[in-house]
Each structure stands twice: as structure tokens, then as C-alpha cells.
Backbone as CSV, one residue per row, in Angstrom:
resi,resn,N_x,N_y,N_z,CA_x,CA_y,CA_z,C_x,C_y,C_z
1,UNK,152.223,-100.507,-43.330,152.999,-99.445,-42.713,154.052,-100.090,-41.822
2,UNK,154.903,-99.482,-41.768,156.322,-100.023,-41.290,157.029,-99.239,-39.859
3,UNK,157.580,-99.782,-39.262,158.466,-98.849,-38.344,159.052,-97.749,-38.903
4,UNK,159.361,-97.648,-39.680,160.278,-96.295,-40.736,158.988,-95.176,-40.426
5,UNK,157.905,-95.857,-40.891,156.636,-94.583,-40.934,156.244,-93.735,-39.878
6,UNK,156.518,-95.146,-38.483,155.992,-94.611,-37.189,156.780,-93.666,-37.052
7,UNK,158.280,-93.722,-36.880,159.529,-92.893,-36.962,159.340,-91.472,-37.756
8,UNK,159.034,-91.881,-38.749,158.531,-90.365,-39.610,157.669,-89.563,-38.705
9,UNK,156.462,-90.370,-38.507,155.292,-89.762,-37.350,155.929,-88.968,-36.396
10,UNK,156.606,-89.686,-35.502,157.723,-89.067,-34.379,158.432,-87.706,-34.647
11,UNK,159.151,-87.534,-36.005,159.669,-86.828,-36.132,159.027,-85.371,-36.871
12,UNK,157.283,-85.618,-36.696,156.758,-84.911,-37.785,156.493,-84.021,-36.517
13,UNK,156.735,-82.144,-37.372,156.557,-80.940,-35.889,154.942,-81.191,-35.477
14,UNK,154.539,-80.550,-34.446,153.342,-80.791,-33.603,153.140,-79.026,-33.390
15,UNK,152.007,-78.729,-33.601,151.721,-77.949,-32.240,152.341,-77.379,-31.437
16,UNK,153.193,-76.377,-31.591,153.651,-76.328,-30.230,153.359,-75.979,-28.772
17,UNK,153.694,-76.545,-27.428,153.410,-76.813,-26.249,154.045,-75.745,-25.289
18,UNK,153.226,-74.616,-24.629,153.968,-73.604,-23.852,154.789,-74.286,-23.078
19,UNK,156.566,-74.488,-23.334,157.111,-74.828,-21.872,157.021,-74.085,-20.726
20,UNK,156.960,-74.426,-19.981,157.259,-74.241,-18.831,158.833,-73.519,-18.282
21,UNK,158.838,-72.795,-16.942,160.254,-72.724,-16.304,161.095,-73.761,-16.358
22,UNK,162.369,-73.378,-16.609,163.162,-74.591,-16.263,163.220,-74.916,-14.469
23,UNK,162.862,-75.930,-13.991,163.176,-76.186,-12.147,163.534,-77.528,-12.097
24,UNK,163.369,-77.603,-10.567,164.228,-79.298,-10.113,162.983,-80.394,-10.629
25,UNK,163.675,-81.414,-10.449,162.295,-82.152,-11.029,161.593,-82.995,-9.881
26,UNK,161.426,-81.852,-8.534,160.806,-82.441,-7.744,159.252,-81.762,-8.462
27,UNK,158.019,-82.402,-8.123,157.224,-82.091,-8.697,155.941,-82.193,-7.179
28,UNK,156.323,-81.693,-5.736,155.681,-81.965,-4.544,154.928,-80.337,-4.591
29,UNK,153.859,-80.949,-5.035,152.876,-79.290,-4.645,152.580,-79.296,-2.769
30,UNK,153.209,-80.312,-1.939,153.208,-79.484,-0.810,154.055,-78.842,-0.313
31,UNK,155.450,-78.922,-1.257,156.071,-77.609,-0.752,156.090,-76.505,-0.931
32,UNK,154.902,-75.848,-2.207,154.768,-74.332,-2.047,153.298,-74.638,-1.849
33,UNK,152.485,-75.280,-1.573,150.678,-75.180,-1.322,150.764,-74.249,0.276
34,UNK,150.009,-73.419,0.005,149.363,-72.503,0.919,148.150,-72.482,1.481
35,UNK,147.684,-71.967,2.347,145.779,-72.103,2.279,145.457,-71.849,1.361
36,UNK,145.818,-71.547,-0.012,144.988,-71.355,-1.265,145.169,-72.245,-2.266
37,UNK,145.626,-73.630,-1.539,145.495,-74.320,-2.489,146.941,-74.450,-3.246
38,UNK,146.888,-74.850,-4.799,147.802,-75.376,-5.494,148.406,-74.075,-5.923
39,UNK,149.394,-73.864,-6.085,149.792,-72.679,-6.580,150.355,-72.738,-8.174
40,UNK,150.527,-71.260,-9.052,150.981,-71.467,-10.269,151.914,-72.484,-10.858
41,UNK,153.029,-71.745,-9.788,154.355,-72.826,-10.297,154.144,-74.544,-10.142
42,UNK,153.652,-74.918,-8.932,153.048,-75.957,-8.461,152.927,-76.747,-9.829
43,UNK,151.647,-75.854,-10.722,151.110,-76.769,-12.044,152.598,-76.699,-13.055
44,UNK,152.843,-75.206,-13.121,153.961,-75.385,-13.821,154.720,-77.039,-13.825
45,UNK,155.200,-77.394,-12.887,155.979,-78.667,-12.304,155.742,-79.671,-13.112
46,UNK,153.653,-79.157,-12.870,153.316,-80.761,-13.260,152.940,-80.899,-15.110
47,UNK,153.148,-79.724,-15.960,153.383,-79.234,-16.763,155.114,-80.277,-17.534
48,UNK,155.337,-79.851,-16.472,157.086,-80.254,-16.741,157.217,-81.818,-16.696
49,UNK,156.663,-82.279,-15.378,156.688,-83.570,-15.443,155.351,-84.367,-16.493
50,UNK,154.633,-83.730,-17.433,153.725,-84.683,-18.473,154.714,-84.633,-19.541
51,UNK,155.167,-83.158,-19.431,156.052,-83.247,-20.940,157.249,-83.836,-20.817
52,UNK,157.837,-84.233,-19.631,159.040,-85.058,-19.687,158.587,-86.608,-19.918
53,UNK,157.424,-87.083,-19.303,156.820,-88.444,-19.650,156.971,-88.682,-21.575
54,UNK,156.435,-87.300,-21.903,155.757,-87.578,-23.268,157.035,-88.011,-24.411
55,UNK,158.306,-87.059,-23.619,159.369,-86.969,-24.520,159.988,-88.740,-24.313
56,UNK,159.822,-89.058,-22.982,160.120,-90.820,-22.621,159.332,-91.525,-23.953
57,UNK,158.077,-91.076,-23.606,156.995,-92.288,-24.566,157.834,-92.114,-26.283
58,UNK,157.933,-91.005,-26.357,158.476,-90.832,-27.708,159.385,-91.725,-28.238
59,UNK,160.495,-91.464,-27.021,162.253,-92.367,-27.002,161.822,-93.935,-27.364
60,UNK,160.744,-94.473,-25.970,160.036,-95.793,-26.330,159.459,-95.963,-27.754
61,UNK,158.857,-95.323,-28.527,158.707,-95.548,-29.408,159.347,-95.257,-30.550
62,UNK,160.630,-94.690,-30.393,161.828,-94.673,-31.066,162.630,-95.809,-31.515
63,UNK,162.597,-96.660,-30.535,163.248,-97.727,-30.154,163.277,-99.259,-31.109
64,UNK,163.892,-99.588,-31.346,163.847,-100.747,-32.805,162.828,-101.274,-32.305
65,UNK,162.827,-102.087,-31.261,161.579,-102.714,-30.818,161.112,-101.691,-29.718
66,UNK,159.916,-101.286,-30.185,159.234,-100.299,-29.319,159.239,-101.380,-28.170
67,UNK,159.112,-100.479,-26.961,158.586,-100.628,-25.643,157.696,-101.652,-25.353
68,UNK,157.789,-102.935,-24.378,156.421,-103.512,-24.013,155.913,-102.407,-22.962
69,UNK,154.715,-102.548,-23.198,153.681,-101.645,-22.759,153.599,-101.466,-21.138
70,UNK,153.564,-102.504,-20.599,154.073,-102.746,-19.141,155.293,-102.235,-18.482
71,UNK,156.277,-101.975,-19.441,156.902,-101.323,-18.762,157.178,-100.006,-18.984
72,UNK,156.255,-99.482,-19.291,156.008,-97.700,-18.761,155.478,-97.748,-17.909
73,UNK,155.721,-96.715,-17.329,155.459,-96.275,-15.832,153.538,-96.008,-16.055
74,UNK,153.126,-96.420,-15.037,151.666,-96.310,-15.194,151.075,-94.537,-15.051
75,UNK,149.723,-94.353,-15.391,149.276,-93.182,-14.513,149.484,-93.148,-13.085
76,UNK,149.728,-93.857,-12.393,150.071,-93.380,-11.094,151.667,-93.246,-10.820
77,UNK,152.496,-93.849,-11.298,153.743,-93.789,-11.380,154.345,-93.195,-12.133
78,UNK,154.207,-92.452,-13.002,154.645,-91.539,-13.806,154.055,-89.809,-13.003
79,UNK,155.368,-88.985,-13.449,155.383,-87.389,-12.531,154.153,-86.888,-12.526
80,UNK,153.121,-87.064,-13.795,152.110,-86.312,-12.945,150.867,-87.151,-12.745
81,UNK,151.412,-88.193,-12.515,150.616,-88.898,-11.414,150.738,-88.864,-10.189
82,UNK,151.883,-88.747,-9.981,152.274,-88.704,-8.586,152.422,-87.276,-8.333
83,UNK,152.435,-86.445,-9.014,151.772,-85.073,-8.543,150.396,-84.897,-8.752
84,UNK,149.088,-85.222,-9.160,148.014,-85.406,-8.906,147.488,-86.137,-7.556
85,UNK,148.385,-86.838,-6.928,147.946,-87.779,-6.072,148.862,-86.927,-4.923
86,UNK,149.485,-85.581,-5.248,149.570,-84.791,-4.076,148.805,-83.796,-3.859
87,UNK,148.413,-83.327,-5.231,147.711,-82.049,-5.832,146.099,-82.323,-5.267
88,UNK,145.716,-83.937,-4.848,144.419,-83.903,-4.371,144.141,-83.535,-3.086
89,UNK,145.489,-83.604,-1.852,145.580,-83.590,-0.385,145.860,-81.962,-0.247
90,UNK,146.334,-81.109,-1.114,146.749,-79.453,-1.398,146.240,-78.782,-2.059
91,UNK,144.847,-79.187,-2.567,144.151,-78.622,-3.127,143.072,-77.233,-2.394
92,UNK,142.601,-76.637,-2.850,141.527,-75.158,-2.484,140.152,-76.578,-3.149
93,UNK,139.591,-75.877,-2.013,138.398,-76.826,-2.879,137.507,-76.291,-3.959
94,UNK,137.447,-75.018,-4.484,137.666,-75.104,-5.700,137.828,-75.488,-7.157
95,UNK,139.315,-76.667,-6.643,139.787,-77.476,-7.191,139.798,-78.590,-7.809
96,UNK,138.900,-78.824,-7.135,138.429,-80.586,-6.937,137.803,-81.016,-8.374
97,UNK,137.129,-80.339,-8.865,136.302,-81.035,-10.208,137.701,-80.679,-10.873
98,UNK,137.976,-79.905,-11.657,139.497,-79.601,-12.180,140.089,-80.939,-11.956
99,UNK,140.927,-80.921,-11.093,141.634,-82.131,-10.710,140.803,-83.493,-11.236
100,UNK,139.970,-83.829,-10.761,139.264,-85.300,-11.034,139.059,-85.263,-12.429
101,UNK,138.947,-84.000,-12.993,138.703,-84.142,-15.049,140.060,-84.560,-14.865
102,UNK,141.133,-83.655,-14.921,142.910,-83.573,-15.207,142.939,-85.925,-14.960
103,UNK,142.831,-86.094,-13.754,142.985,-87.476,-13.177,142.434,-88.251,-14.637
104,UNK,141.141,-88.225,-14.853,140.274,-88.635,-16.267,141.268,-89.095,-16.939
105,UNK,141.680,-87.795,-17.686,142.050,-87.527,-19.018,143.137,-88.053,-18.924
106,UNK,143.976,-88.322,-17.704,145.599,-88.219,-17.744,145.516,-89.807,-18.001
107,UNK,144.423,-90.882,-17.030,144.334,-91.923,-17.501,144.287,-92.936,-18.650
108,UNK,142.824,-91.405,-19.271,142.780,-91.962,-21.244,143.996,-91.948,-21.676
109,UNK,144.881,-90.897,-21.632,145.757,-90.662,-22.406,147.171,-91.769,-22.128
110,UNK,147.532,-92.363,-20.906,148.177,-93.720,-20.901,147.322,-95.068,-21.465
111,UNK,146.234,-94.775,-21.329,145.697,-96.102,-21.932,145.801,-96.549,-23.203
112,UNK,145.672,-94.869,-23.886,146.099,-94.929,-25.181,147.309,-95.573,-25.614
113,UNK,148.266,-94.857,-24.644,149.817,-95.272,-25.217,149.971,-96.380,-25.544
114,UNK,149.718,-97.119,-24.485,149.624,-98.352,-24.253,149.067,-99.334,-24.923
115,UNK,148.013,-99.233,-25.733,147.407,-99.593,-26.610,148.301,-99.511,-28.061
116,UNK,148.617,-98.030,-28.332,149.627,-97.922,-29.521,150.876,-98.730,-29.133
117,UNK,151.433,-98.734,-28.118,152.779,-99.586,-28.075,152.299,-101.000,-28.290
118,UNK,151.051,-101.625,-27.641,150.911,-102.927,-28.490,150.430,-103.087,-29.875
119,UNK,150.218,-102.262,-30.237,149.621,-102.412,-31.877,151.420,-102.251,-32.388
120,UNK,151.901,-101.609,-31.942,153.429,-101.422,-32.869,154.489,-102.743,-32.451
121,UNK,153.968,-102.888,-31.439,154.823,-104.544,-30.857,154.642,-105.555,-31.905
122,UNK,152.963,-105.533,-31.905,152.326,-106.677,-32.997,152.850,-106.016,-34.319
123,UNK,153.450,-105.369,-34.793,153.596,-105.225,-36.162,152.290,-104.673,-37.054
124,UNK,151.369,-103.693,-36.222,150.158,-103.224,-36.529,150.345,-101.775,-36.533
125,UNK,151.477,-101.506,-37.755,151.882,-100.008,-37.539,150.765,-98.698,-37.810
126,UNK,149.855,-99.588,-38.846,149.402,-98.666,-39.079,147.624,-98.367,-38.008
127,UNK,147.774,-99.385,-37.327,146.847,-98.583,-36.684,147.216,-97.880,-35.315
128,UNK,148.594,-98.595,-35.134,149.398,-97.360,-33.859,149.815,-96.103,-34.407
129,UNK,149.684,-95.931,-35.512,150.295,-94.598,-36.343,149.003,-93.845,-35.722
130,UNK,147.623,-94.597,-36.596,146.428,-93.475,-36.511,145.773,-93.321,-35.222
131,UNK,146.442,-94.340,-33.947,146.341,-94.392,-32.653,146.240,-92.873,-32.292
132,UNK,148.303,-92.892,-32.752,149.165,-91.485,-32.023,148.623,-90.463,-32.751
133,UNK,148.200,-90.324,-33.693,147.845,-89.014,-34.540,146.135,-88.534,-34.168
134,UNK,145.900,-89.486,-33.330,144.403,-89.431,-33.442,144.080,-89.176,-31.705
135,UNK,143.680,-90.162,-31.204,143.404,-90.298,-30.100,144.565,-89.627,-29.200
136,UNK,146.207,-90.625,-29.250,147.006,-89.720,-28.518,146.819,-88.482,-28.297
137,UNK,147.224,-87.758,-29.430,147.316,-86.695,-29.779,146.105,-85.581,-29.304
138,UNK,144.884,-86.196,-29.351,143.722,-85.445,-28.577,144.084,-85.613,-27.006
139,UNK,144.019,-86.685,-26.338,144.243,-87.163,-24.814,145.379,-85.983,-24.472
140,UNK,146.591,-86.054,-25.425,147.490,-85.145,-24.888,147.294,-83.562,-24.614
141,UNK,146.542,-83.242,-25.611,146.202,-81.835,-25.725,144.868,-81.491,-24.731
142,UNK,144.070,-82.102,-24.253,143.194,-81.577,-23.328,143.867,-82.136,-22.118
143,UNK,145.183,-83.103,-22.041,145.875,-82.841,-20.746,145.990,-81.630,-20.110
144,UNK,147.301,-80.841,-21.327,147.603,-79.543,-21.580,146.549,-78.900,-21.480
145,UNK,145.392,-78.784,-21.660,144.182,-77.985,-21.429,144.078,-77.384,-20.187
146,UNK,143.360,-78.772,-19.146,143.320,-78.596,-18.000,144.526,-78.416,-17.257
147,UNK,145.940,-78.453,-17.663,146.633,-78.525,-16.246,146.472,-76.590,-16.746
148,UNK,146.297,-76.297,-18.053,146.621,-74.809,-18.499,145.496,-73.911,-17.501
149,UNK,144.243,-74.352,-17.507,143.064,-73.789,-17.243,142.936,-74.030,-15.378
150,UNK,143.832,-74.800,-14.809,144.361,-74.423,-13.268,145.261,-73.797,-13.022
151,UNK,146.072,-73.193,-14.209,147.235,-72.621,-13.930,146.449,-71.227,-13.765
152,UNK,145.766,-70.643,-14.480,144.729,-69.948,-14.837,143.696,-69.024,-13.924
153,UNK,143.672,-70.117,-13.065,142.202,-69.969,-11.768,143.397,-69.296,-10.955
């Protein structure tokens, strides 16, 4: 399997993903957190900022020579990491198991990447293909799960 294939992969439709509002791309749940915690739009944000990561990872793996892996932004440095790591100090407690799954999953799901961008570095297309179609592709969707199922509460 070849770069051409991964590319195909990329371009093959998915699922589609409720967007979100269009807003700024500040993504600080303490500027609308209330005593109740995280609020709708709040997740909305962080909604906005996974799917803007995801559309990056994509571009990276668009790229003649995909991405070294290191330089994507980590789970903590990427938007909804760094809105999780506000979302834990503005939280309803409530919240808390929610959040620490969301934290989980958001981790698997860079580890993954990361993993597929070195299998496609090494010229190991085809097991970064069944990486993204497989594992990615799950990690991503119970992202979307949980940030859906706090939007929810």
C-alpha cells in the first residue's frame, strides 16, 4: 500500500460529525463557567477545537511526507487539551468522572495518531491505513461521544 491509498483513505466520506456554532477560537470554559459548572456552549468550543485538531491531523497526513509525529501538538497542547485542563478547575462536580473518561480517550486517540504517522513515515502504509480506519476512527468517535453526552447533562 502506497501513499496514493492513504490519500484515498483521507478523502473517503465518514460519518458525519454534528458541527458545532461557528465562534472565536478561544476555547476558556472560565469565561462562561458559572456555579454550575461547564456550560453548553463551553463544550460546544471544545467540540470545535477536536474537530479543528482532526482537520490539522488530516492536512499532516496529506502531506508528501507525512508529519514526524513529534511535531503535533501533544494531548495537552492541542485545543482540547488545553480546554480539558480548564474544564477540570470549572467543573460542577458532577463532572468529574465525565471529564477524566473525555481526558482517557482524548489521550488514546493522539497516541494513535501518532503511531499511524510513524507507520506512514516508515513506509508501512498499510498498517497506518488500518491504524486510521480502525482504532483512529473508534478513539475519535467516543471522543465525540463524551464531549456529546456533557453537552447533554
Amino acid at each position: 500500500m502506497n501513499l496514493s491509498t492513504l490519500l484515498q483513505w483521507l478523502k473517503k466520506p465518514r460519518a458525519p460529525t454534528p458541527s458545532p456554532p461557528a465562534r472565536s477560537a478561544t476555547v476558556d470554559p472560565a469565561a462562561n463557567a458559572g456555579a454550575h459548572g461547564l456550560t453548553r456552549q463551553d463544550i460546544h468550543d471544545a467540540i470545535a477545537a477536536h474537530l479543528a485538531w482532526r482537520t490539522q491531523f488530516n492536512d499532516w497526513l496529506s502531506q508528501d511526507e507525512p508529519a514526524d509525529p513529534a511535531s503535533l501538538p501533544g494531548p495537552e497542547r492541542c485545543g482540547l487539551g488545553l480546554w480539558l485542563a480548564q474544564a477540570a478547575v470549572h467543573r460542577s462536580p458532577g463532572q468529574h468522572l465525565a471529564l477524566a473518561g473525555l481526558a482517557r480517550e482524548h489521550q488514546r486517540l493522539h497516541a494513535c495518531a501518532a503511531q499511524a504517522l510513524q507507520h506512514a513515515r516508515a513506509g508501512r502504509m498499510g498498517q497506518a491505513s488500518t491504524m486510521l480506519n480502525r482504532d483512529f476512527e473508534r478513539h475519535h468517535r467516543r471522543v465525540m461521544q463524551l464531549l456529546h453526552s456533557l453537552a447533554a447533562r
